[in-house]
Coordinates of C-alpha atoms in Angstrom, one line a residue:
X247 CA -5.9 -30.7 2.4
X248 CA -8.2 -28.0 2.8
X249 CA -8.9 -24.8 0.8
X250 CA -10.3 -21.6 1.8
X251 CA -12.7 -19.8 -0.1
X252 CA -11.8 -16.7 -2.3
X253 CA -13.7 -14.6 0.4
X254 CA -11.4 -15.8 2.9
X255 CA -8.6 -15.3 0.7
X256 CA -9.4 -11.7 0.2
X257 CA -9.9 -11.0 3.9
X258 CA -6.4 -12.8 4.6
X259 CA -4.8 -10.3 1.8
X260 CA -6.7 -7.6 3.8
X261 CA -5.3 -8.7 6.9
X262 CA -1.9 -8.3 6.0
X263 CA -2.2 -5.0 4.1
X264 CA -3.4 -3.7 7.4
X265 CA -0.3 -5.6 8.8
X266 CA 1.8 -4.3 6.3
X267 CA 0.9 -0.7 7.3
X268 CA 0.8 -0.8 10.8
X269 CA -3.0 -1.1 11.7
X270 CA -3.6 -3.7 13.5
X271 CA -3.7 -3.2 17.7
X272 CA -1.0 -5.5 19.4
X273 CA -1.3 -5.7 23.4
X274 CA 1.9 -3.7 23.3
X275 CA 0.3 -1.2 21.3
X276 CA -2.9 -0.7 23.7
X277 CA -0.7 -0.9 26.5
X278 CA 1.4 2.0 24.8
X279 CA -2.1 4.1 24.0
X280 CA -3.7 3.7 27.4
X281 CA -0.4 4.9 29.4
X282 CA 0.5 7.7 26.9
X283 CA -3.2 8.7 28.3
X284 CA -2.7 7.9 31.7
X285 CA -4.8 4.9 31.6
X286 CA -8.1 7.3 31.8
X287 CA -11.2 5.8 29.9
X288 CA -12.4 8.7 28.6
X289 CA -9.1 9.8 26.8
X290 CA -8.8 6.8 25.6
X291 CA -12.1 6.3 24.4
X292 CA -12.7 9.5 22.8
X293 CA -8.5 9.1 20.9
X294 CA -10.3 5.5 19.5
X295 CA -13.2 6.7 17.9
X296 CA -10.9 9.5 16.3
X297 CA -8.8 7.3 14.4
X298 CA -12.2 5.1 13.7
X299 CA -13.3 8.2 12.1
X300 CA -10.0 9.1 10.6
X301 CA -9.8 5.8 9.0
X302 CA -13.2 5.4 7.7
X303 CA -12.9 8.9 6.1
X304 CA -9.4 7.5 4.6
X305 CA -10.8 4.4 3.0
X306 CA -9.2 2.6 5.0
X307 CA -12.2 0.9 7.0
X308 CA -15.7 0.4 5.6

C-alpha cells in the first residue's frame, strides 16, 4: 500500500479547506464568470486578477 508524504498530506488538507470554503474553480463556475461578463476577455481577465489580489492580501494564497 502506498503512503504519501506529510507534504502531500498537508497540501491534500489544503485542498479541501479551499473546498470547504468555496475556492476552487469548477467548469460550471468559469462558465458562470465568463457569461456574467459576456464572455469578453478583458472583463474577465482584469475580475481574475482581482480576486488573485483579494486573496493574496487575505492570506488566503501565498
Amino acid at each position: 500500500m502506498k503512503q504519501i508524504s506529510n507534504k502531500e498530506y498537508e497540501k491534500y488538507q489544503q485542498y479541501l479547506t479551499h473546498q470547504l470554503h468555496g475556492r476552487i474553480l469548477t467548469p460550471d463556475g468559469l462558465r458562470i464568470v465568463c457569461a456574467s461578463f459576456d464572455y469578453d476577455p478583458e472583463q474577465i481577465g482584469k475580475y481574475m486578477l482581482e480576486m488573485l489580489a483579494k486573496f493574496r492580501n487575505e492570506g488566503v494564497i501565498q
